[in-house]
mmCIF file of C-alpha atoms in Angstrom:
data_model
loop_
_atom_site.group_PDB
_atom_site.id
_atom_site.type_symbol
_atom_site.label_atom_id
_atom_site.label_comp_id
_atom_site.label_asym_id
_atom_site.label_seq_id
_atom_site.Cartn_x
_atom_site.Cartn_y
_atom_site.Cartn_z
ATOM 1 C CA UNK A 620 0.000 0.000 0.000
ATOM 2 C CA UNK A 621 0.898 3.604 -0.682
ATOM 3 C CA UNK A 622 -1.380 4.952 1.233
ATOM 4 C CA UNK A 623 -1.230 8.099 4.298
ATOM 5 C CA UNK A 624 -2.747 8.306 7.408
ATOM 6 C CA UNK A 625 -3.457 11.846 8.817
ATOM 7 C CA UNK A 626 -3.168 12.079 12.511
ATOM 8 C CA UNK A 627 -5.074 13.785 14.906
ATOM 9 C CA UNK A 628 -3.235 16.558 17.069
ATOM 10 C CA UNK A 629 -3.529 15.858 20.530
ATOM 11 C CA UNK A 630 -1.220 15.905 23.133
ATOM 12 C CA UNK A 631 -0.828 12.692 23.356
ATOM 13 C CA UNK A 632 0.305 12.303 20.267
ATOM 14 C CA UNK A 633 4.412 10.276 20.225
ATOM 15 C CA UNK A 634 5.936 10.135 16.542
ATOM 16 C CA UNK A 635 8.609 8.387 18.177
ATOM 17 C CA UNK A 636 5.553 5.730 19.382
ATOM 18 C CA UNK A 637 3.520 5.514 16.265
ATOM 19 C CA UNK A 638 2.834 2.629 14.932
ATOM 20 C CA UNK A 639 0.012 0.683 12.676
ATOM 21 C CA UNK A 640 -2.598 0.965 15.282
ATOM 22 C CA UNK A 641 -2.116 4.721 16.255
ATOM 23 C CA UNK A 642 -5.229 6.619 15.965
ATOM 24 C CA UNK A 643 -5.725 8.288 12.859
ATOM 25 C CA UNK A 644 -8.406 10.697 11.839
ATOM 26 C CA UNK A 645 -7.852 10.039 7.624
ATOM 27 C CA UNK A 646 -6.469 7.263 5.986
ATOM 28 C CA UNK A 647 -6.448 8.099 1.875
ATOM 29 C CA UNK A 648 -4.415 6.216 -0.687
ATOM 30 C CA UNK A 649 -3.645 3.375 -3.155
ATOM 31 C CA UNK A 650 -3.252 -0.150 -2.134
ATOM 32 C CA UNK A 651 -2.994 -3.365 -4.176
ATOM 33 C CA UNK A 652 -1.640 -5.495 -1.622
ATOM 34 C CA UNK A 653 -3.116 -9.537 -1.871
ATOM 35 C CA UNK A 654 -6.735 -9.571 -2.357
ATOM 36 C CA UNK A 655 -7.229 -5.646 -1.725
ATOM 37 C CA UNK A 656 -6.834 -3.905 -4.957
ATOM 38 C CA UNK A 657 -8.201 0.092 -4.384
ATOM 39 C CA UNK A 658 -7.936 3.423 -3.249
ATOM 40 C CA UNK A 659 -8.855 4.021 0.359
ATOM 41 C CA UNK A 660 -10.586 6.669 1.959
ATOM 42 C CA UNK A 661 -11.350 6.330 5.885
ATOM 43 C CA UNK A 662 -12.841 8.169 8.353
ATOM 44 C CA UNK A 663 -12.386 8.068 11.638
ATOM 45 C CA UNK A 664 -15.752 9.427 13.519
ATOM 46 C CA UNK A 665 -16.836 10.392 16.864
ATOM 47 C CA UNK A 666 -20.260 9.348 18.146
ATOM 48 C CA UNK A 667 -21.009 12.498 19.827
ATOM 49 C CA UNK A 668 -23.739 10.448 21.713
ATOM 50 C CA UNK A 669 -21.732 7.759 22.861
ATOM 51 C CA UNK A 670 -18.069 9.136 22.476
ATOM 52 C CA UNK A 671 -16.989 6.010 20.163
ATOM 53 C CA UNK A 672 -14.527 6.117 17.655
ATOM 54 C CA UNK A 673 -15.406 4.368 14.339
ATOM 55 C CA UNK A 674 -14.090 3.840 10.673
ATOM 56 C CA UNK A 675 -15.960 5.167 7.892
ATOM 57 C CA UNK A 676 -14.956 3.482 4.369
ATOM 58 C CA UNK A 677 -16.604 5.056 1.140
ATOM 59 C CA UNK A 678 -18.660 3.153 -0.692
ATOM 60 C CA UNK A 679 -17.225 4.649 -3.778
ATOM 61 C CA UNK A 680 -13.466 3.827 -4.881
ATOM 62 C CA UNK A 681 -11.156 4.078 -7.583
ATOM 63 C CA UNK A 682 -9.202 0.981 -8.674
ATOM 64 C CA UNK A 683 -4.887 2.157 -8.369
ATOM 65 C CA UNK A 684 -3.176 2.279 -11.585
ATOM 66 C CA UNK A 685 -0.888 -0.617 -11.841
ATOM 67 C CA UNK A 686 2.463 0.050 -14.450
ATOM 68 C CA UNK A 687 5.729 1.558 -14.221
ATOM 69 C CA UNK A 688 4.847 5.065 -14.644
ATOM 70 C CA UNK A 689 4.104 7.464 -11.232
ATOM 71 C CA UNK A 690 0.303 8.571 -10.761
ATOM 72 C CA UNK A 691 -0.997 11.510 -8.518
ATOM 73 C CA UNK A 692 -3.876 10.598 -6.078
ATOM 74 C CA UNK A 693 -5.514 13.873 -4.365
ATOM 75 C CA UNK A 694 -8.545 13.946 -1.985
ATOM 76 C CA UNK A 695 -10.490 16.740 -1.645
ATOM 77 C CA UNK A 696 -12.376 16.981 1.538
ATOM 78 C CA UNK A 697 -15.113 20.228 1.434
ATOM 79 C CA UNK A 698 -16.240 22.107 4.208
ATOM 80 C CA UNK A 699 -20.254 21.230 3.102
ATOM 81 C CA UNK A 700 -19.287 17.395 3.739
ATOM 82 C CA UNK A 701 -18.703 16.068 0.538
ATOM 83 C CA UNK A 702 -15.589 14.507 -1.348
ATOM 84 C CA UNK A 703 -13.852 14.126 -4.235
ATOM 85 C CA UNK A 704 -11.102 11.348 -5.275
ATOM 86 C CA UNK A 705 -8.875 12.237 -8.521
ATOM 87 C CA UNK A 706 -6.298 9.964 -10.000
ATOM 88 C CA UNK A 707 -3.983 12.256 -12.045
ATOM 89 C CA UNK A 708 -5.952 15.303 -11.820
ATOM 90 C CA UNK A 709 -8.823 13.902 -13.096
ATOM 91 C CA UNK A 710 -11.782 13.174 -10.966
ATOM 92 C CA UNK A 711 -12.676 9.588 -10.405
ATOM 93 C CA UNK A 712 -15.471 9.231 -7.866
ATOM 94 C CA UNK A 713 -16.991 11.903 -5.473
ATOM 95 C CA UNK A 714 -19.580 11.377 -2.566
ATOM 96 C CA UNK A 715 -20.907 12.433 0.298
ATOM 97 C CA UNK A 716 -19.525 12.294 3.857
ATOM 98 C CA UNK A 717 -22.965 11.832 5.299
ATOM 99 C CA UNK A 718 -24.581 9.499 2.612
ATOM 100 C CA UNK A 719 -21.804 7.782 0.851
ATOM 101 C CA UNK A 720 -19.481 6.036 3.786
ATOM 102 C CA UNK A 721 -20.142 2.525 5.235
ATOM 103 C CA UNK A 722 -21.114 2.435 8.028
ATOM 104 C CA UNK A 723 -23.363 5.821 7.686
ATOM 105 C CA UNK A 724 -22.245 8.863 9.444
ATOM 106 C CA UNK A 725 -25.529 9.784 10.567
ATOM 107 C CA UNK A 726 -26.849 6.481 11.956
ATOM 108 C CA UNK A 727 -30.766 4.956 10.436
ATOM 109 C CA UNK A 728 -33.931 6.811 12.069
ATOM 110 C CA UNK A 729 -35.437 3.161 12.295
ATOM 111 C CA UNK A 730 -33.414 -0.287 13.109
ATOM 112 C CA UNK A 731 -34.339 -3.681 13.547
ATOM 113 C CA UNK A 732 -35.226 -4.508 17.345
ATOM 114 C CA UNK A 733 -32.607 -6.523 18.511
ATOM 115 C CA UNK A 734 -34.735 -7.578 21.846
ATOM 116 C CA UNK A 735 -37.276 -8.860 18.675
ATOM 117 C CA UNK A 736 -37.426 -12.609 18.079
ATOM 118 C CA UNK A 737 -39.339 -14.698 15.611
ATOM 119 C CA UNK A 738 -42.884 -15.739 16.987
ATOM 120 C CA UNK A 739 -42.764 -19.730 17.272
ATOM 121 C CA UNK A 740 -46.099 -19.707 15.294
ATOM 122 C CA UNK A 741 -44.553 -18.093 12.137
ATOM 123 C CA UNK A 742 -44.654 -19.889 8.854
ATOM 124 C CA UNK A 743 -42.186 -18.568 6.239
ATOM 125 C CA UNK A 744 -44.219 -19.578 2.983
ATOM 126 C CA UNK A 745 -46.497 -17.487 1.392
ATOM 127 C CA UNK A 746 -48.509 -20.119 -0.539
ATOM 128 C CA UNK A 747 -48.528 -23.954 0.155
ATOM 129 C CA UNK A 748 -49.727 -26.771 -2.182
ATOM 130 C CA UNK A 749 -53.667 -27.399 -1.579
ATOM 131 C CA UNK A 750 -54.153 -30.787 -0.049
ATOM 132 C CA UNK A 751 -57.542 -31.252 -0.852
ATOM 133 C CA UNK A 752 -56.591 -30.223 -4.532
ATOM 134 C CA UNK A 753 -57.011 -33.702 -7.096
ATOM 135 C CA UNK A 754 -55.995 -34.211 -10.846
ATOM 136 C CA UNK A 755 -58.824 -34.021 -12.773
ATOM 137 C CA UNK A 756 -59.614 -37.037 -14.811
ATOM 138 C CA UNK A 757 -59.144 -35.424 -18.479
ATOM 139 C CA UNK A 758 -55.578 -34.066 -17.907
ATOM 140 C CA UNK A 759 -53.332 -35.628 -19.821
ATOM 141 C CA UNK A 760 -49.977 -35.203 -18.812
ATOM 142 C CA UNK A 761 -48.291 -37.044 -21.929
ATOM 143 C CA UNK A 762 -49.716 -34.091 -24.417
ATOM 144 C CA UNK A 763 -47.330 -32.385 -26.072
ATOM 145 C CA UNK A 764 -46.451 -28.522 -25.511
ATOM 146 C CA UNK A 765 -46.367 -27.602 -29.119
ATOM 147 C CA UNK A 766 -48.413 -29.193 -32.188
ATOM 148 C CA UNK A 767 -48.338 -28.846 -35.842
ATOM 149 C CA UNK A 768 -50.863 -26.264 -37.264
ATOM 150 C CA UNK A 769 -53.204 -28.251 -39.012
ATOM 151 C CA UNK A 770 -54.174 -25.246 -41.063
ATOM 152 C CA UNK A 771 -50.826 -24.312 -42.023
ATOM 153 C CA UNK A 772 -49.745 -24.817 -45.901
ATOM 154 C CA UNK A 773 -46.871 -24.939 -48.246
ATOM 155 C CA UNK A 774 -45.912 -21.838 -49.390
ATOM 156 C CA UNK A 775 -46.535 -22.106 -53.431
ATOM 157 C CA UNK A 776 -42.983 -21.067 -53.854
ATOM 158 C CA UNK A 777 -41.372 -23.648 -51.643
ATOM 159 C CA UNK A 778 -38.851 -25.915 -54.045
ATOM 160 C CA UNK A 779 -39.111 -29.104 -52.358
ATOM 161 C CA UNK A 780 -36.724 -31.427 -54.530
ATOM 162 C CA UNK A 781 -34.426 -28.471 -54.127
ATOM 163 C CA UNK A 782 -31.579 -28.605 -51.409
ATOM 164 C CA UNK A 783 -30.810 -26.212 -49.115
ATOM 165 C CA UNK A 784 -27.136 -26.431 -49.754
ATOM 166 C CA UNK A 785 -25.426 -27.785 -53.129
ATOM 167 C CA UNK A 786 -21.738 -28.421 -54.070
ATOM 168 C CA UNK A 787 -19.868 -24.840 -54.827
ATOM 169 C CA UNK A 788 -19.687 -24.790 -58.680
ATOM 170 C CA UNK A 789 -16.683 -22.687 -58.802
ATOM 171 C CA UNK A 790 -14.271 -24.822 -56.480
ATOM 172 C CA UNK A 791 -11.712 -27.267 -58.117
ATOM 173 C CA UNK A 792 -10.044 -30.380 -57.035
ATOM 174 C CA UNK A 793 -6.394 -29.302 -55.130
ATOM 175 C CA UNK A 794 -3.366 -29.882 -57.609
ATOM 176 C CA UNK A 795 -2.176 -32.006 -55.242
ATOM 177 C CA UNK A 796 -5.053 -34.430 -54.159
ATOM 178 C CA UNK A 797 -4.230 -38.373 -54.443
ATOM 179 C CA UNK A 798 -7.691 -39.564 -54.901
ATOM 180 C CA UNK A 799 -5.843 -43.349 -54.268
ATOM 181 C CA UNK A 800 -5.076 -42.137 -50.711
ATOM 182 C CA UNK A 801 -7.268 -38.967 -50.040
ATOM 183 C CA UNK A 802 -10.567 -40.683 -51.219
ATOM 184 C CA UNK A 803 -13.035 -38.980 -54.090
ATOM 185 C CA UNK A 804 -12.732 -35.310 -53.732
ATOM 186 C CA UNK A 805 -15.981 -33.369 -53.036
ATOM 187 C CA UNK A 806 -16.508 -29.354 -53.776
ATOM 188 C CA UNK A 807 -17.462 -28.222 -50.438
ATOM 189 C CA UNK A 808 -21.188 -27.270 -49.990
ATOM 190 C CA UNK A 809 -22.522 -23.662 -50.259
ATOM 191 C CA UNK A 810 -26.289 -22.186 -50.143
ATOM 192 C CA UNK A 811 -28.140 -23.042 -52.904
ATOM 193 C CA UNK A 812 -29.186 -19.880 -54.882
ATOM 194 C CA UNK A 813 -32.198 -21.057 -55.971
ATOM 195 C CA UNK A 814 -33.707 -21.059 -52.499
ATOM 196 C CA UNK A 815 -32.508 -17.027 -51.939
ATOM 197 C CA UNK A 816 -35.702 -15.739 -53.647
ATOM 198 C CA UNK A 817 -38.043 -18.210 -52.072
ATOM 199 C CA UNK A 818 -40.134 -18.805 -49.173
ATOM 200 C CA UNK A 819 -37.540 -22.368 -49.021
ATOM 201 C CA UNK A 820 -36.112 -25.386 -50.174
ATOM 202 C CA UNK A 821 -35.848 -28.941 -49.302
ATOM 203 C CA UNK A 822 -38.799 -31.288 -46.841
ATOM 204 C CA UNK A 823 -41.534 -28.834 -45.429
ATOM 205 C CA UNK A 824 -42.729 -29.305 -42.378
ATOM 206 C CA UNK A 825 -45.905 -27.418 -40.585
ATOM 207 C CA UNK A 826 -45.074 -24.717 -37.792
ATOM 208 C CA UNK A 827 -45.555 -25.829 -34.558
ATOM 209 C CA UNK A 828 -48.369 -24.069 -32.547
ATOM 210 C CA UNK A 829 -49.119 -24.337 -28.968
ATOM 211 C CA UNK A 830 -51.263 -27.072 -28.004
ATOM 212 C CA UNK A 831 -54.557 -25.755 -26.486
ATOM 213 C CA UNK A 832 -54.898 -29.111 -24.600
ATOM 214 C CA UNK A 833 -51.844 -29.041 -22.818
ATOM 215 C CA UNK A 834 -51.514 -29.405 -19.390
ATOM 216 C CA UNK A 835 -48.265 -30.281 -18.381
ATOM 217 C CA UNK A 836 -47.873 -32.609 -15.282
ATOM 218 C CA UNK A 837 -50.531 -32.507 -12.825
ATOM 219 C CA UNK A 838 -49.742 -31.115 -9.954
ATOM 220 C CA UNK A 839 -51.263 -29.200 -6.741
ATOM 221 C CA UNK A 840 -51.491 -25.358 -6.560
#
């Protein structure tokens, strides 16, 4: 990590002392060390209720620039509690000190009762399968999903004893094919033209259609 840590003045305060747990009020900078790979920027806040010291991460981070050239990273901290990040003079996220960090400055209105517990009587699903619910006697569960449509026609353009693809006219046999060892040679298949202008070419078969008596398996709602 190349990151800073901005200490608070107090008179307490022993360079001589510090070390990686000395309070710090800022922490702001790169750091691609093992799994971590982005810029920090932490807060250190006071409850002013309980006196506690927290971190505050933003949400919002720039990834570091990883190659051999040097980059600038510059926070800018404004006096109406918002933030700006720039890599290189250029601005890369920005956020609010109130609204953007993790945990939240200002703490939720509402939380979940932690004194709460579940009520032994609670059930979890919404809907259940009826019990009393029975297949009725005309399902048929082996009916397909999709059907031919009986009305459906050949088109009167469709060229059934034409293929859909046909050996390319304009390729020749390689100078150097042994049809004793390499077998008959073939012109590799391209679209047949004649089927460009049509509705199609080779075996029709009708659409398929969904099947109005489908049911699909029987089963309890």
């Amino acid at each position: 990590g190349a990151y800073i840590k901005l200490l608070k003045d107090e008179p307490t305060l022993d360079i001589a002392t510090m070390d990686n747990e000395s309070p710090y009020v800022i922490m702001f900078g790169p750091d691609a060390c093992g799994d971590t790979n982005k810029v920090h920027f932490i807060l250190r806040h006071q409850n002013p209720i309980s006196g506690e010291w927290e971190e505050k991460h933003a949400t919002d981070t720039p990834t570091p620039k990883k190659d051999a050239k040097s980059h600038l990273y510059t926070l800018v901290v404004k006096t109406d509690n918002s933030y700006e990040i720039y890599v290189d003079l250029d601005v890369k996220s920005k956020g609010s000190l109130l609204e953007d960090m993790s945990p939240p400055v200002n703490p939720s209105k509402v939380i979940d009762d932690p004194t709460d517990s579940k009520p032994t009587d609670w059930v979890d699903e919404k809907k259940i399968k009826d019990p009393d619910a029975t297949k009725p006697d005309d399902w048929d569960e082996d009916a397909p999903k999709k059907i031919p449509d009986a009305d459906a026609t050949i088109p009167s353009d469709w060229l059934q004893d034409e293929p859909d693809n046909v050996p390319d006219p304009s390729a020749k046999m390689p100078s150097d094919w042994d049809e004793e060892e390499d077998g008959d040679w073939e012109a590799p298949l391209v679209p047949n033209p004649k089927c460009k202008k049509v509705s199609g070419c080779g075996e029709w078969t009708r659409p398929l259609i969904d099947n109005p008596d489908y049911k699909g398996n029987g089963r309890r709602l």
